[in-house]
Amino acid sequence: APTRDVLLVSAIITVSLSVTVVLCGLCHWCQRKLGKRYKNSLETVGTPDSGRGRSEKKAIKLPAGGKAVNTAPVPGQTPHDESDRRTEPRSSVSDLVNSLTSEMLMLSPGSEEDEAHEGCSRENLGRIQFSVGYNFQESTLTVKIMKAQELPAKDFSGTSDPFVKIYLLPDKKHKLETKVKRKNLNPHWNETFLFEGFPYEKVVQRVLYLQVLDYDRFSRNDPIGEVSIPLNKVDLTQMQTFWKDLKPCSDGSGSRGELLLSLCYNPSANSIIVNIIKARNLKAMDIGGTSDPYVKVWLMYKDKRVEKKKTVTMKRNLNPIFNESFAFDIPTEKLRETTIIITVMDKDKLSRNDVIGKIYLSWKSGPGEVKHWKDMIARPRQPVAQWHQLKA
């Protein structure tokens, strides 16, 4: 009798657990709770102080005998920082597929002629608004950095952390900088800089040079674009306001070469094939005026490295032909948060390998990269080739 009772209780417990598991699989309450908890954990992640101590600027003694001073922003003016946009995890893969399909229907894939000229076309780097004027009584040049618009995304998250460096060329030793605006492609600075004790005859010999960069805490800051304006062509008797389109930086970041690659997306196999075809006009990194290039391909998911692959090294070649393909498994529900980083490297035997240039491919990269990514989605199971300009 006791054995029969034990068996009966065990059977009841087993049936109860089975029913609980079935009901839990049919219920979406846990998924909603986990989704909210995941979203809240993302929102609580802290970011470094955007000021970085940039507001505490010291006076700089210029060779002309003047000094540069950064004044505080206009009181009462609130910064227009954009909040970091994050996508809440979806509980259904079909929802994501539907959203991808709707975006693909709205997409008009570029022609083959557009793809052939993509590497030669000028990328939109945004524009910047600033004003400049001269006070003859106080011998002071005033430069005010106001705002920028439509800056390209430089970070994995699809945004940038822009700030501005200010020079009076040909002097590049002394510079002033604005504050960093976190996660903002349309930043407002409204910061004023004074170059005091600067004679007018010296001012008209200078060129105002503004360089917009993306701040990176753990590596080199990425140049976004630049503007230069000779002061002898500006009426400095009163403050003049300008809107100027940003141009590629002339510090060598725009002459790193180009890379031709193709992307092929297979939705049924949940995979992307990256084919590294060839490069041209690569920057010479060695003393002999050449390079030993190879290509690294990183698969990133939510800013985390997942998988790395690389090509063979091509010895002493600035126009190498690789023709190597790499397959990456990428589930459909992870496609939006996926970034493929292409890095062209110069191989060195006796020292650290040098980076020639990079390409970031995702939904949220630069215009050329986004176009390639969307063309890949719009043409499943078809290799889509495109030239890309290598960036610093």
Short mmCIF file of C-alpha atoms in Angstrom, two decimals:
data_model
loop_
_atom_site.label_atom_id
_atom_site.label_comp_id
_atom_site.label_asym_id
_atom_site.label_seq_id
_atom_site.Cartn_x
_atom_site.Cartn_y
_atom_site.Cartn_z
CA ALA A 1 0.00 0.00 0.00
CA PRO A 2 2.76 2.58 0.80
CA THR A 3 4.47 1.80 -2.50
CA ARG A 4 1.18 2.34 -4.35
CA ASP A 5 0.73 5.72 -2.61
CA VAL A 6 4.25 6.84 -3.52
CA LEU A 7 3.69 5.91 -7.15
CA LEU A 8 0.38 7.75 -7.18
CA VAL A 9 1.92 10.92 -5.71
CA SER A 10 4.81 10.75 -8.19
CA ALA A 11 2.41 10.42 -11.09
CA ILE A 12 0.39 13.42 -9.89
CA ILE A 13 3.53 15.55 -9.55
CA THR A 14 4.74 14.50 -13.01
CA VAL A 15 1.42 15.39 -14.63
CA SER A 16 1.33 18.74 -12.80
CA LEU A 17 4.83 19.67 -13.96
CA SER A 18 3.99 18.69 -17.54
CA VAL A 19 0.86 20.86 -17.54
CA THR A 20 2.86 23.78 -16.05
CA VAL A 21 5.52 23.51 -18.75
CA VAL A 22 2.90 23.43 -21.51
CA LEU A 23 1.05 26.45 -20.11
CA CYS A 24 4.33 28.36 -19.67
CA GLY A 25 5.21 27.72 -23.31
CA LEU A 26 1.86 29.12 -24.44
CA CYS A 27 2.03 32.21 -22.23
CA HIS A 28 3.95 35.35 -23.29
CA TRP A 29 3.98 36.91 -19.80
CA CYS A 30 7.54 35.73 -19.07
CA GLN A 31 8.77 37.00 -22.40
CA ARG A 32 7.26 40.44 -21.76
CA LYS A 33 8.79 40.58 -18.29
CA LEU A 34 12.19 39.53 -19.58
CA GLY A 35 11.96 42.09 -22.38
CA LYS A 36 11.15 44.91 -19.93
CA ARG A 37 13.93 43.81 -17.61
CA TYR A 38 16.40 43.75 -20.52
CA LYS A 39 15.35 47.21 -21.66
CA ASN A 40 15.66 48.62 -18.15
CA SER A 41 19.15 47.14 -17.80
CA LEU A 42 20.17 48.89 -21.01
CA GLU A 43 18.80 52.22 -19.83
CA THR A 44 20.72 52.04 -16.58
CA VAL A 45 24.10 51.63 -18.26
CA GLY A 46 26.11 54.73 -17.40
CA THR A 47 28.18 56.79 -19.84
CA PRO A 48 31.32 58.78 -19.11
CA ASP A 49 30.97 62.46 -18.36
CA SER A 50 30.48 64.28 -21.66
CA GLY A 51 32.45 67.25 -20.42
CA ARG A 52 35.77 65.37 -20.01
CA GLY A 53 37.08 68.52 -18.36
CA ARG A 54 36.89 70.40 -21.65
CA SER A 55 35.02 73.34 -20.10
CA GLU A 56 38.05 74.17 -17.92
CA LYS A 57 40.20 75.77 -20.59
CA LYS A 58 43.31 77.77 -19.80
CA ALA A 59 44.47 80.84 -21.66
CA ILE A 60 46.87 80.04 -24.48
CA LYS A 61 49.68 82.44 -25.31
CA LEU A 62 49.87 82.70 -29.07
CA PRO A 63 53.06 83.46 -30.99
CA ALA A 64 51.56 86.83 -31.93
CA GLY A 65 51.41 87.78 -28.28
CA GLY A 66 47.71 87.14 -27.83
CA LYS A 67 45.88 84.49 -25.81
CA ALA A 68 42.87 82.33 -26.45
CA VAL A 69 40.04 82.03 -23.95
CA ASN A 70 37.00 79.77 -23.98
CA THR A 71 33.98 81.49 -22.49
CA ALA A 72 31.02 79.66 -20.98
CA PRO A 73 27.99 78.82 -23.13
CA VAL A 74 25.04 81.19 -23.18
CA PRO A 75 23.22 80.99 -19.79
CA GLY A 76 19.80 79.43 -19.86
CA GLN A 77 20.40 77.64 -23.14
CA THR A 78 19.77 73.95 -22.82
CA PRO A 79 21.82 71.49 -24.83
CA HIS A 80 19.97 69.59 -27.52
CA ASP A 81 21.61 66.22 -26.99
CA GLU A 82 19.74 63.37 -28.54
CA SER A 83 18.96 60.37 -26.39
CA ASP A 84 20.46 57.07 -27.32
CA ARG A 85 18.02 55.19 -29.47
CA ARG A 86 17.63 51.57 -28.55
CA THR A 87 15.36 48.96 -30.00
CA GLU A 88 13.31 46.95 -27.51
CA PRO A 89 13.75 43.21 -27.99
CA ARG A 90 10.90 41.68 -29.94
CA SER A 91 9.05 38.67 -28.59
CA SER A 92 8.24 37.37 -32.07
CA VAL A 93 10.57 36.74 -34.98
CA SER A 94 7.67 37.31 -37.40
CA ASP A 95 7.35 40.94 -36.23
CA LEU A 96 10.96 41.59 -37.15
CA VAL A 97 10.61 39.87 -40.51
CA ASN A 98 7.54 41.99 -41.29
CA SER A 99 9.38 45.19 -40.39
CA LEU A 100 12.35 44.20 -42.55
CA THR A 101 10.01 43.41 -45.43
CA SER A 102 8.25 46.78 -45.16
CA GLU A 103 11.59 48.60 -45.25
CA MET A 104 12.72 46.56 -48.23
CA LEU A 105 9.56 47.48 -50.13
CA MET A 106 10.29 51.15 -49.53
CA LEU A 107 13.85 50.74 -50.73
CA SER A 108 14.75 51.54 -54.31
CA PRO A 109 17.95 49.63 -55.02
CA GLY A 110 20.65 51.64 -56.76
CA SER A 111 21.60 50.96 -60.33
CA GLU A 112 24.78 49.21 -61.33
CA GLU A 113 26.13 52.55 -62.53
CA ASP A 114 25.59 54.03 -59.07
CA GLU A 115 27.45 51.12 -57.49
CA ALA A 116 30.36 51.54 -59.88
CA HIS A 117 30.74 55.20 -58.97
CA GLU A 118 30.06 54.79 -55.25
CA GLY A 119 33.75 54.89 -54.36
CA CYS A 120 34.26 58.11 -56.35
CA SER A 121 31.19 59.99 -55.14
CA ARG A 122 31.49 62.43 -52.30
CA GLU A 123 30.02 61.30 -49.01
CA ASN A 124 27.78 63.69 -47.11
CA LEU A 125 29.69 64.63 -43.96
CA GLY A 126 27.17 67.14 -42.62
CA ARG A 127 27.65 70.87 -42.06
CA ILE A 128 28.60 73.25 -39.28
CA GLN A 129 27.41 76.73 -38.24
CA PHE A 130 29.85 79.21 -36.70
CA SER A 131 30.45 82.96 -36.47
CA VAL A 132 33.60 85.08 -36.40
CA GLY A 133 34.35 88.76 -35.76
CA TYR A 134 37.05 91.15 -34.52
CA ASN A 135 36.97 93.80 -31.77
CA PHE A 136 39.43 96.55 -32.81
CA GLN A 137 39.31 98.33 -29.43
CA GLU A 138 40.29 95.21 -27.48
CA SER A 139 42.33 93.56 -30.28
CA THR A 140 40.30 90.37 -29.80
CA LEU A 141 39.18 87.80 -32.37
CA THR A 142 35.92 86.07 -31.44
CA VAL A 143 34.96 82.64 -32.77
CA LYS A 144 31.64 81.08 -31.80
CA ILE A 145 30.88 77.43 -32.57
CA MET A 146 27.10 77.17 -32.76
CA LYS A 147 25.92 73.80 -34.07
CA ALA A 148 26.25 71.06 -36.66
CA GLN A 149 23.71 69.07 -38.65
CA GLU A 150 23.49 65.67 -40.35
CA LEU A 151 26.82 64.35 -39.09
CA PRO A 152 27.65 60.77 -40.12
CA ALA A 153 27.55 57.96 -37.58
CA LYS A 154 30.98 56.73 -36.49
CA ASP A 155 30.08 54.40 -33.60
CA PHE A 156 28.61 50.89 -33.55
CA SER A 157 25.42 52.28 -31.99
CA GLY A 158 24.65 54.30 -35.12
CA THR A 159 25.59 57.69 -33.69
CA SER A 160 28.64 59.83 -32.86
CA ASP A 161 30.15 61.81 -29.97
CA PRO A 162 31.22 64.97 -31.83
CA PHE A 163 33.43 67.84 -30.71
CA VAL A 164 35.27 70.61 -32.57
CA LYS A 165 38.95 71.56 -32.60
CA ILE A 166 39.78 75.18 -33.46
CA TYR A 167 43.07 76.31 -35.02
CA LEU A 168 44.43 79.54 -36.49
CA LEU A 169 46.70 78.21 -39.23
CA PRO A 170 49.57 77.98 -39.85
CA ASP A 171 49.86 77.54 -36.07
CA LYS A 172 48.76 73.97 -35.24
CA LYS A 173 50.49 73.68 -31.88
CA HIS A 174 47.86 75.75 -30.09
CA LYS A 175 44.26 74.64 -30.33
CA LEU A 176 40.98 74.98 -28.48
CA GLU A 177 38.18 72.43 -28.24
CA THR A 178 34.46 72.41 -27.59
CA LYS A 179 32.74 70.00 -25.25
CA VAL A 180 31.77 66.52 -26.43
CA LYS A 181 28.10 66.03 -27.27
CA ARG A 182 27.22 62.43 -26.51
CA LYS A 183 25.29 60.35 -29.04
CA ASN A 184 24.29 63.30 -31.17
CA LEU A 185 24.33 63.74 -34.95
CA ASN A 186 22.86 67.28 -34.73
CA PRO A 187 24.79 68.79 -31.80
CA HIS A 188 24.38 72.31 -30.37
CA TRP A 189 27.48 73.77 -28.72
CA ASN A 190 26.98 77.56 -28.53
CA GLU A 191 30.52 78.00 -27.18
CA THR A 192 32.50 81.22 -27.68
CA PHE A 193 36.30 81.44 -27.96
CA LEU A 194 38.29 84.67 -27.60
CA PHE A 195 41.76 85.21 -29.06
CA GLU A 196 42.80 88.23 -27.00
CA GLY A 197 45.63 90.67 -27.69
CA PHE A 198 45.81 89.60 -31.32
CA PRO A 199 46.76 92.49 -33.69
CA TYR A 200 44.53 92.84 -36.72
CA GLU A 201 47.45 92.73 -39.16
CA LYS A 202 48.33 89.31 -37.72
CA VAL A 203 44.73 88.08 -37.79
CA VAL A 204 44.28 88.65 -41.52
CA GLN A 205 47.33 86.45 -42.14
CA ARG A 206 45.68 83.45 -40.46
CA VAL A 207 43.24 80.80 -41.67
CA LEU A 208 40.44 79.72 -39.34
CA TYR A 209 40.44 75.92 -39.36
CA LEU A 210 37.67 73.85 -37.72
CA GLN A 211 37.93 70.08 -37.43
CA VAL A 212 34.95 68.00 -36.27
CA LEU A 213 35.87 64.68 -34.66
CA ASP A 214 34.11 61.75 -33.04
CA TYR A 215 35.40 61.24 -29.49
CA ASP A 216 36.47 57.70 -28.67
CA ARG A 217 37.41 56.96 -25.09
CA PHE A 218 39.44 53.82 -25.74
CA SER A 219 41.08 54.55 -29.09
CA ARG A 220 42.02 57.32 -31.49
CA ASN A 221 39.35 59.94 -32.18
CA ASP A 222 37.80 59.52 -35.63
CA PRO A 223 37.86 62.59 -37.93
CA ILE A 224 34.44 63.50 -39.35
CA GLY A 225 35.20 66.55 -41.47
CA GLU A 226 36.83 69.96 -41.63
CA VAL A 227 36.23 73.58 -42.67
CA SER A 228 38.82 76.27 -43.39
CA ILE A 229 38.25 79.95 -44.14
CA PRO A 230 40.97 82.58 -44.78
CA LEU A 231 40.32 85.52 -42.44
CA ASN A 232 41.51 88.05 -45.02
CA LYS A 233 38.37 87.20 -47.03
CA VAL A 234 35.98 87.89 -44.13
CA ASP A 235 34.55 91.25 -43.06
CA LEU A 236 35.61 91.13 -39.41
CA THR A 237 34.17 94.53 -38.44
CA GLN A 238 31.09 92.69 -37.16
CA MET A 239 30.17 89.10 -36.33
CA GLN A 240 29.61 87.12 -39.50
CA THR A 241 27.69 83.81 -39.35
CA PHE A 242 28.44 80.97 -41.77
CA TRP A 243 27.00 77.60 -42.70
CA LYS A 244 29.75 75.45 -44.24
CA ASP A 245 29.63 71.88 -45.56
CA LEU A 246 32.22 69.64 -43.96
CA LYS A 247 34.92 68.28 -46.26
CA PRO A 248 37.05 65.13 -45.80
CA CYS A 249 39.96 65.78 -43.46
CA SER A 250 43.23 66.47 -45.24
CA ASP A 251 45.38 64.72 -42.62
CA GLY A 252 45.64 61.57 -44.72
CA SER A 253 42.40 59.96 -43.54
CA GLY A 254 40.79 60.50 -46.94
CA SER A 255 43.56 58.85 -49.00
CA ARG A 256 43.71 55.35 -47.53
CA GLY A 257 42.44 53.58 -50.64
CA GLU A 258 39.31 51.68 -51.59
CA LEU A 259 38.04 48.13 -51.13
CA LEU A 260 35.66 46.20 -53.37
CA LEU A 261 33.56 43.63 -51.53
CA SER A 262 30.27 41.84 -52.01
CA LEU A 263 27.56 40.82 -49.54
CA CYS A 264 25.11 37.95 -50.04
CA TYR A 265 22.25 37.41 -47.57
CA ASN A 266 20.47 34.05 -47.40
CA PRO A 267 17.36 34.41 -45.18
CA SER A 268 16.51 30.70 -45.25
CA ALA A 269 20.00 29.72 -44.08
CA ASN A 270 20.31 32.75 -41.73
CA SER A 271 23.74 33.57 -43.13
CA ILE A 272 25.69 36.39 -44.77
CA ILE A 273 28.60 35.68 -47.12
CA VAL A 274 31.24 38.42 -47.26
CA ASN A 275 33.48 38.26 -50.32
CA ILE A 276 36.65 40.37 -50.15
CA ILE A 277 37.35 40.94 -53.84
CA LYS A 278 40.16 43.48 -54.26
CA ALA A 279 41.59 46.83 -53.16
CA ARG A 280 43.10 49.75 -55.02
CA ASN A 281 45.31 52.74 -54.24
CA LEU A 282 46.07 51.56 -50.71
CA LYS A 283 48.12 53.86 -48.52
CA ALA A 284 51.80 52.92 -48.34
CA MET A 285 52.68 52.07 -44.75
CA ASP A 286 56.25 50.76 -45.15
CA ILE A 287 59.49 52.67 -45.65
CA GLY A 288 59.88 51.27 -49.16
CA GLY A 289 56.67 53.01 -50.29
CA THR A 290 54.49 49.90 -50.31
CA SER A 291 52.41 47.71 -47.96
CA ASP A 292 51.77 44.04 -47.17
CA PRO A 293 47.96 44.14 -46.89
CA TYR A 294 45.53 41.62 -45.52
CA VAL A 295 41.89 41.99 -44.46
CA LYS A 296 40.26 41.20 -41.13
CA VAL A 297 36.48 40.67 -40.95
CA TRP A 298 34.82 41.00 -37.54
CA LEU A 299 31.21 40.03 -36.85
CA MET A 300 29.82 42.26 -34.09
CA TYR A 301 26.54 41.90 -32.20
CA LYS A 302 25.48 44.72 -29.87
CA ASP A 303 29.04 46.08 -29.69
CA LYS A 304 30.42 42.65 -28.77
CA ARG A 305 32.85 40.69 -30.93
CA VAL A 306 31.39 37.37 -32.04
CA GLU A 307 33.65 35.95 -34.76
CA LYS A 308 36.77 36.96 -36.70
CA LYS A 309 38.15 35.83 -40.04
CA LYS A 310 40.97 37.11 -42.21
CA THR A 311 42.48 36.81 -45.68
CA VAL A 312 45.99 35.88 -46.68
CA THR A 313 48.68 38.58 -46.79
CA MET A 314 49.60 40.04 -50.17
CA LYS A 315 53.29 41.01 -50.17
CA ARG A 316 54.32 44.46 -51.40
CA ASN A 317 51.06 45.26 -53.16
CA LEU A 318 48.99 48.46 -53.07
CA ASN A 319 46.37 47.02 -55.46
CA PRO A 320 45.88 43.47 -54.14
CA ILE A 321 43.35 40.94 -55.42
CA PHE A 322 42.02 38.66 -52.65
CA ASN A 323 38.83 36.91 -53.88
CA GLU A 324 38.20 35.25 -50.49
CA SER A 325 34.74 34.54 -49.09
CA PHE A 326 33.64 34.17 -45.47
CA ALA A 327 30.28 32.93 -44.21
CA PHE A 328 28.73 34.18 -40.96
CA ASP A 329 25.64 32.75 -39.24
CA ILE A 330 23.29 35.63 -38.41
CA PRO A 331 19.72 34.84 -37.27
CA THR A 332 17.05 37.16 -38.67
CA GLU A 333 16.11 38.51 -35.26
CA LYS A 334 19.73 39.63 -34.70
CA LEU A 335 20.20 41.35 -38.05
CA ARG A 336 19.29 44.83 -36.82
CA GLU A 337 21.93 44.78 -34.08
CA THR A 338 24.66 43.26 -36.26
CA THR A 339 27.70 45.13 -37.59
CA ILE A 340 30.39 43.76 -39.91
CA ILE A 341 33.74 45.53 -39.52
CA ILE A 342 36.17 45.26 -42.42
CA THR A 343 39.74 46.27 -41.51
CA VAL A 344 42.56 46.43 -44.05
CA MET A 345 45.87 45.85 -42.25
CA ASP A 346 49.55 46.13 -43.16
CA LYS A 347 51.55 43.10 -42.01
CA ASP A 348 54.81 43.82 -40.17
CA LYS A 349 57.23 41.12 -39.02
CA LEU A 350 59.26 43.19 -36.57
CA SER A 351 56.60 45.52 -35.17
CA ARG A 352 52.88 45.86 -34.60
CA ASN A 353 50.65 45.55 -37.68
CA ASP A 354 49.37 48.91 -38.96
CA VAL A 355 45.74 49.74 -39.72
CA ILE A 356 45.35 51.08 -43.25
CA GLY A 357 41.60 51.71 -43.06
CA LYS A 358 38.21 50.41 -41.91
CA ILE A 359 34.66 49.95 -43.17
CA TYR A 360 31.59 49.58 -40.91
CA LEU A 361 28.65 47.75 -42.52
CA SER A 362 25.26 47.84 -40.77
CA TRP A 363 21.82 49.46 -40.77
CA LYS A 364 23.27 52.51 -39.01
CA SER A 365 26.61 53.26 -40.67
CA GLY A 366 27.44 55.98 -43.19
CA PRO A 367 25.30 56.57 -46.33
CA GLY A 368 27.40 54.38 -48.61
CA GLU A 369 27.58 51.53 -46.11
CA VAL A 370 23.85 51.68 -45.34
CA LYS A 371 23.05 51.59 -49.06
CA HIS A 372 25.15 48.44 -49.48
CA TRP A 373 23.51 46.80 -46.45
CA LYS A 374 19.97 47.57 -47.66
CA ASP A 375 20.76 46.44 -51.20
CA MET A 376 21.94 43.15 -49.71
CA ILE A 377 18.62 42.70 -47.86
CA ALA A 378 16.59 43.70 -50.91
CA ARG A 379 18.36 41.15 -53.13
CA PRO A 380 18.44 37.90 -51.15
CA ARG A 381 20.70 35.10 -52.40
CA GLN A 382 22.42 37.50 -54.82
CA PRO A 383 25.96 38.84 -54.29
CA VAL A 384 25.86 42.64 -54.20
CA ALA A 385 29.25 44.25 -54.89
CA GLN A 386 30.25 47.81 -54.06
CA TRP A 387 33.41 49.92 -53.71
CA HIS A 388 33.99 51.49 -50.28
CA GLN A 389 36.38 54.26 -49.28
CA LEU A 390 38.60 53.18 -46.39
CA LYS A 391 38.34 55.40 -43.30
CA ALA A 392 40.55 56.02 -40.31
#
